[in-house]
Amino acid sequence: MSRSSRISIFLEMMSAERGASQNTLEAYERDLERFEDFLSSARKDLTVVEASDIRTYLADLTAEGLSARTQARHLSSLKQFYLFLMEEGIRQDNPVAEIGTPRMAQSLPKFLSIEDTDALLKAAQENQTDEGLRLCALIELLYATGMRVSELVSLKISQTQRDPRILTVMGKGNKERLVPLSPRAREALDRYLLVCDNFLPNSEQDKIKDTGWVFPSRGKNGYLTRHRVGQLLKELAIESGVMPSKVSPHVLRHAFATHLLENGADLRSVQKMLGHSDISTTQIYTHVLQERLQQLVFEKHPLSSKS
């Protein structure tokens, strides 16, 4: 069996048995093919790799200027691949097991202020064309639910129709979660759904085929791309007077979480709405809680300097 065939079978397993998303599968494929190319220069096979080979590979990534976070992702891909080879009986050990994850500096997520977010929302509401209604629905849903942009663009109409107060989101690993939907976001969505068919391809054959996507397009997947959503938000930022460099779909997800915590939401609830499987992932937002608690003590404690 060829080396590339082993990668293909691994990807098939991750998709069929573990429900890995298309984005995750593509990331695994890129990482493993890059490692395979690295090994080819040393005339080594994927199945006979030693820990020393992986350390050399990580050093190579460092020399190319890749961040510790990117190196950690590569290492995670290799770990999953060699676990698969062990399960298949191709290897007796995992050469990645004894290698520590590169240390990463803890960086706080970027997020928009409430004022900047309001400016974006107001600018989106002013455009009453079909494109404007779509953009308004996109940004209202992103900010109201904290969805990942990949979850947003692949949203199906059936996911919006179970309960007007709730949106059903299909997250990583095909895990379904329910997120409350504000009346304002629901109104923006309903107004857009009246015209969403106008974004279907013009050919009669495609019109007959009902895709069911909330945000259909002419792309190969049949729905709006993540890249295009990012472009639309940058254009909206310019119109609203917000720095385009500050705006992206992921920044709106961070704004959702941060603004909730600033206004009293608890971390567990935010974790569920974001679709984080581990609370440690959500804890990047604890700086918001710490600032709010400090302000609370300063303003409310009887012995504070303010009192």
Coordinates of C-alpha atoms in Angstrom, one line a residue:
M1 CA 0.0 0.0 0.0
S2 CA 1.4 3.4 -0.9
R3 CA 2.0 6.1 1.6
S4 CA -0.7 8.4 0.1
S5 CA -3.1 5.5 0.3
R6 CA -2.6 5.2 4.0
I7 CA -3.4 8.9 4.4
S8 CA -6.5 8.5 2.3
I9 CA -7.7 5.6 4.4
F10 CA -7.0 7.6 7.6
L11 CA -9.1 10.5 6.2
E12 CA -11.9 8.1 5.3
M13 CA -11.9 6.7 8.9
M14 CA -11.9 10.2 10.4
S15 CA -14.9 11.1 8.3
A16 CA -17.0 7.9 8.7
E17 CA -16.2 6.9 12.3
R18 CA -15.5 10.2 14.0
G19 CA -17.6 12.6 12.0
A20 CA -14.7 15.0 11.2
S21 CA -15.8 18.1 9.3
Q22 CA -14.6 18.9 5.8
N23 CA -12.4 21.7 7.1
T24 CA -10.8 19.3 9.7
L25 CA -10.2 16.7 7.0
E26 CA -8.6 19.2 4.7
A27 CA -6.3 20.4 7.5
Y28 CA -5.2 16.8 8.3
E29 CA -4.5 16.1 4.6
R30 CA -2.4 19.3 4.3
D31 CA -0.4 18.5 7.4
L32 CA 0.2 14.8 6.6
E33 CA 1.1 15.5 3.0
R34 CA 3.6 18.2 4.1
F35 CA 5.2 15.6 6.5
E36 CA 5.2 13.0 3.8
D37 CA 7.1 15.5 1.5
F38 CA 9.6 16.1 4.3
L39 CA 10.2 12.4 4.7
S40 CA 10.6 11.8 1.0
S41 CA 13.8 14.0 1.0
A42 CA 15.3 11.5 3.5
R43 CA 13.8 8.5 1.7
K44 CA 11.8 7.4 4.6
D45 CA 8.4 5.9 4.8
L46 CA 5.5 7.1 7.0
T47 CA 5.3 3.8 8.7
V48 CA 8.9 3.6 9.9
V49 CA 9.1 7.1 11.4
E50 CA 10.9 7.6 14.7
A51 CA 10.5 10.3 17.3
S52 CA 13.8 11.8 16.2
D53 CA 12.4 12.3 12.7
I54 CA 9.4 14.2 14.1
R55 CA 11.7 16.4 16.3
T56 CA 13.7 17.2 13.1
Y57 CA 10.5 18.0 11.3
L58 CA 9.3 20.4 14.1
A59 CA 12.7 22.1 14.0
D60 CA 12.3 22.5 10.2
L61 CA 8.9 24.1 10.8
T62 CA 10.5 26.5 13.4
A63 CA 13.2 27.4 10.9
E64 CA 10.4 28.3 8.4
G65 CA 9.0 30.7 10.9
L66 CA 5.8 28.8 11.7
S67 CA 4.2 29.7 15.1
A68 CA 4.1 27.4 18.1
R69 CA 0.3 27.1 17.5
T70 CA 0.7 25.9 13.9
Q71 CA 3.4 23.5 15.0
A72 CA 1.1 22.1 17.7
R73 CA -1.6 21.6 15.1
H74 CA 0.9 19.6 12.9
L75 CA 1.9 17.5 15.9
S76 CA -1.8 16.8 16.7
S77 CA -2.4 15.6 13.1
L78 CA 0.6 13.3 13.3
K79 CA -0.5 11.9 16.6
Q80 CA -4.0 11.0 15.3
F81 CA -2.4 9.5 12.2
Y82 CA -0.1 7.2 14.1
L83 CA -2.8 6.2 16.6
F84 CA -4.7 5.1 13.5
L85 CA -1.7 3.1 12.3
M86 CA -1.4 1.4 15.7
E87 CA -5.1 0.5 15.7
E88 CA -4.7 -1.0 12.3
G89 CA -1.7 -3.1 13.5
I90 CA 0.7 -1.3 11.1
R91 CA 2.8 0.0 14.0
Q92 CA 3.3 -1.1 17.6
D93 CA 3.9 2.4 19.0
N94 CA 3.1 6.0 18.5
P95 CA 6.3 8.0 17.8
V96 CA 4.6 11.3 18.7
A97 CA 3.6 10.1 22.2
E98 CA 6.9 11.2 23.8
I99 CA 7.1 14.6 22.1
G100 CA 5.8 17.5 24.1
T101 CA 3.5 20.1 22.6
P102 CA 5.3 23.4 21.6
R103 CA 4.7 26.1 24.3
M104 CA 2.2 28.7 23.1
A105 CA 1.8 32.2 24.5
Q106 CA -1.7 32.8 25.8
S107 CA -3.2 35.5 23.7
L108 CA -6.5 37.1 24.4
P109 CA -9.1 36.9 21.6
K110 CA -9.7 40.1 19.6
F111 CA -13.3 41.4 19.9
L112 CA -15.3 44.4 18.9
S113 CA -16.6 47.0 21.4
I114 CA -20.4 47.2 21.7
E115 CA -20.2 50.6 20.0
D116 CA -18.4 49.2 16.9
T117 CA -20.8 46.3 16.8
D118 CA -23.8 48.6 16.9
A119 CA -22.3 50.6 14.1
L120 CA -22.0 47.5 11.9
L121 CA -25.5 46.4 12.6
K122 CA -27.0 49.8 11.9
A123 CA -25.1 50.0 8.6
A124 CA -26.3 46.6 7.6
Q125 CA -30.0 47.6 8.2
E126 CA -29.8 50.6 5.9
N127 CA -29.4 48.5 2.8
Q128 CA -32.9 47.1 1.7
T129 CA -31.7 45.3 -1.4
D130 CA -31.6 41.5 -1.6
E131 CA -27.8 41.7 -0.9
G132 CA -28.5 44.0 2.0
L133 CA -31.1 41.7 3.5
R134 CA -28.6 38.8 3.2
L135 CA -25.8 40.8 4.8
C136 CA -28.1 41.9 7.6
A137 CA -29.1 38.3 8.3
L138 CA -25.4 37.2 8.2
I139 CA -24.2 39.7 10.8
E140 CA -27.3 39.5 13.0
L141 CA -27.0 35.7 13.2
L142 CA -23.2 35.8 13.8
Y143 CA -23.5 38.3 16.7
A144 CA -26.7 36.8 18.1
T145 CA -25.6 33.2 18.3
G146 CA -21.8 33.2 18.3
M147 CA -21.8 30.6 15.5
R148 CA -18.6 29.7 13.7
V149 CA -18.7 31.1 10.1
S150 CA -18.5 27.5 8.8
E151 CA -21.6 26.6 10.8
L152 CA -23.4 29.8 9.5
V153 CA -22.8 29.3 5.8
S154 CA -23.7 25.6 5.9
L155 CA -27.0 26.4 7.7
K156 CA -30.0 24.6 6.3
I157 CA -33.5 26.1 6.2
S158 CA -34.8 23.1 8.2
Q159 CA -32.5 24.1 11.1
T160 CA -34.3 27.5 11.4
Q161 CA -37.9 26.2 11.4
R162 CA -38.2 24.1 14.6
D163 CA -38.9 26.9 17.0
P164 CA -38.7 30.7 16.1
R165 CA -36.9 31.3 19.4
I166 CA -34.2 28.7 18.8
L167 CA -31.6 28.0 16.2
T168 CA -30.3 24.5 15.7
V169 CA -26.6 24.6 14.9
M170 CA -24.6 21.7 13.6
G171 CA -21.2 22.0 15.1
K172 CA -17.9 20.1 14.9
G173 CA -18.1 16.4 14.7
N174 CA -21.8 16.8 13.6
K175 CA -22.7 17.6 17.2
E176 CA -26.1 19.4 17.3
R177 CA -26.7 22.3 19.8
L178 CA -29.5 24.7 20.4
V179 CA -28.8 28.4 20.6
P180 CA -31.4 31.0 21.6
L181 CA -32.3 33.4 18.8
S182 CA -33.2 37.0 19.6
P183 CA -36.4 38.5 18.1
R184 CA -34.2 41.0 16.2
A185 CA -32.0 38.3 14.7
R186 CA -35.2 36.2 13.9
E187 CA -36.7 39.2 12.1
A188 CA -33.6 39.7 10.0
L189 CA -33.5 36.0 9.1
D190 CA -37.2 35.9 8.2
R191 CA -37.0 39.0 6.0
Y192 CA -34.0 37.5 4.2
L193 CA -35.6 34.1 3.7
L194 CA -38.3 35.8 1.6
V195 CA -35.6 36.6 -1.0
C196 CA -33.0 33.9 -0.6
D197 CA -34.1 32.0 -3.7
N198 CA -32.9 35.0 -5.7
F199 CA -29.3 33.9 -4.9
L200 CA -29.8 30.5 -6.6
P201 CA -28.1 30.0 -10.0
N202 CA -30.2 31.1 -12.9
S203 CA -30.3 27.8 -14.8
E204 CA -33.7 26.1 -14.8
Q205 CA -32.2 22.8 -13.8
D206 CA -30.6 24.3 -10.6
K207 CA -33.9 26.1 -9.8
I208 CA -35.8 22.9 -9.8
K209 CA -33.3 21.3 -7.4
D210 CA -34.1 22.7 -4.0
T211 CA -30.8 22.8 -2.1
G212 CA -32.3 23.9 1.2
W213 CA -29.3 26.1 2.1
V214 CA -30.1 29.3 3.9
F215 CA -27.3 31.1 2.1
P216 CA -27.2 29.5 -1.4
S217 CA -24.7 30.4 -4.0
R218 CA -23.1 29.3 -7.2
G219 CA -20.1 27.8 -5.4
K220 CA -19.2 24.1 -5.7
N221 CA -20.7 23.5 -2.2
G222 CA -23.9 25.2 -3.1
Y223 CA -23.7 27.8 -0.4
L224 CA -21.8 31.0 0.4
T225 CA -18.1 30.6 1.2
R226 CA -16.5 31.6 4.4
H227 CA -14.1 33.8 2.5
R228 CA -16.9 35.7 0.8
V229 CA -18.6 36.3 4.2
G230 CA -15.3 37.8 5.4
Q231 CA -15.2 40.1 2.4
L232 CA -18.7 41.3 2.9
L233 CA -18.0 42.1 6.5
K234 CA -14.9 44.1 5.5
E235 CA -16.9 46.1 3.1
L236 CA -19.6 46.7 5.7
A237 CA -16.9 47.9 8.2
I238 CA -15.8 50.6 5.7
E239 CA -19.4 51.8 5.2
S240 CA -19.9 52.0 9.0
G241 CA -16.7 53.7 9.9
V242 CA -15.2 50.8 11.7
M243 CA -11.6 49.8 11.0
P244 CA -11.8 46.8 8.5
S245 CA -8.8 45.2 10.2
K246 CA -10.9 44.8 13.3
V247 CA -13.7 43.0 11.7
S248 CA -14.1 39.3 10.7
P249 CA -16.6 36.5 11.3
H250 CA -14.4 35.1 14.1
V251 CA -14.1 38.5 15.8
L252 CA -18.0 38.7 15.9
R253 CA -18.0 35.2 17.6
H254 CA -15.6 36.6 20.2
A255 CA -17.8 39.7 20.6
F256 CA -20.8 37.5 21.3
A257 CA -19.0 35.7 24.1
T258 CA -17.3 38.8 25.5
H259 CA -20.4 41.0 25.6
L260 CA -22.5 38.2 27.2
L261 CA -19.9 37.8 30.0
E262 CA -19.7 41.6 30.5
N263 CA -23.4 41.7 31.1
G264 CA -23.5 38.9 33.6
A265 CA -23.7 35.6 31.7
D266 CA -21.9 32.6 33.3
L267 CA -19.0 30.8 31.6
R268 CA -20.8 27.4 31.4
S269 CA -23.8 28.9 29.5
V270 CA -21.4 30.7 27.1
Q271 CA -19.5 27.4 26.6
K272 CA -22.7 25.6 25.6
M273 CA -23.7 28.3 23.1
L274 CA -20.3 28.4 21.5
G275 CA -20.2 24.7 21.2
H276 CA -16.9 24.2 23.1
S277 CA -16.6 20.6 24.3
D278 CA -14.2 21.6 27.0
I279 CA -14.6 24.5 29.4
S280 CA -10.9 25.2 29.2
T281 CA -11.4 26.5 25.7
T282 CA -14.0 29.0 26.9
Q283 CA -11.7 30.1 29.7
I284 CA -9.8 32.4 27.3
Y285 CA -12.7 34.8 28.2
T286 CA -12.0 34.8 31.9
H287 CA -10.2 38.1 31.6
V288 CA -13.6 39.7 31.1
L289 CA -14.9 38.1 34.3
Q290 CA -11.9 39.3 36.2
E291 CA -12.3 42.8 35.0
R292 CA -16.0 42.8 35.9
L293 CA -15.4 41.4 39.4
Q294 CA -12.7 44.0 40.1
Q295 CA -15.1 46.7 39.1
L296 CA -17.9 45.2 41.2
V297 CA -15.6 45.1 44.3
F298 CA -14.4 48.7 43.6
E299 CA -18.0 50.0 43.3
K300 CA -19.9 47.9 45.8
H301 CA -17.5 46.9 48.6
P302 CA -18.1 49.1 51.8
L303 CA -14.4 49.5 52.3
S304 CA -13.5 50.4 48.8
S305 CA -11.8 53.7 48.1
K306 CA -14.8 54.8 46.2
S307 CA -17.1 54.3 49.2

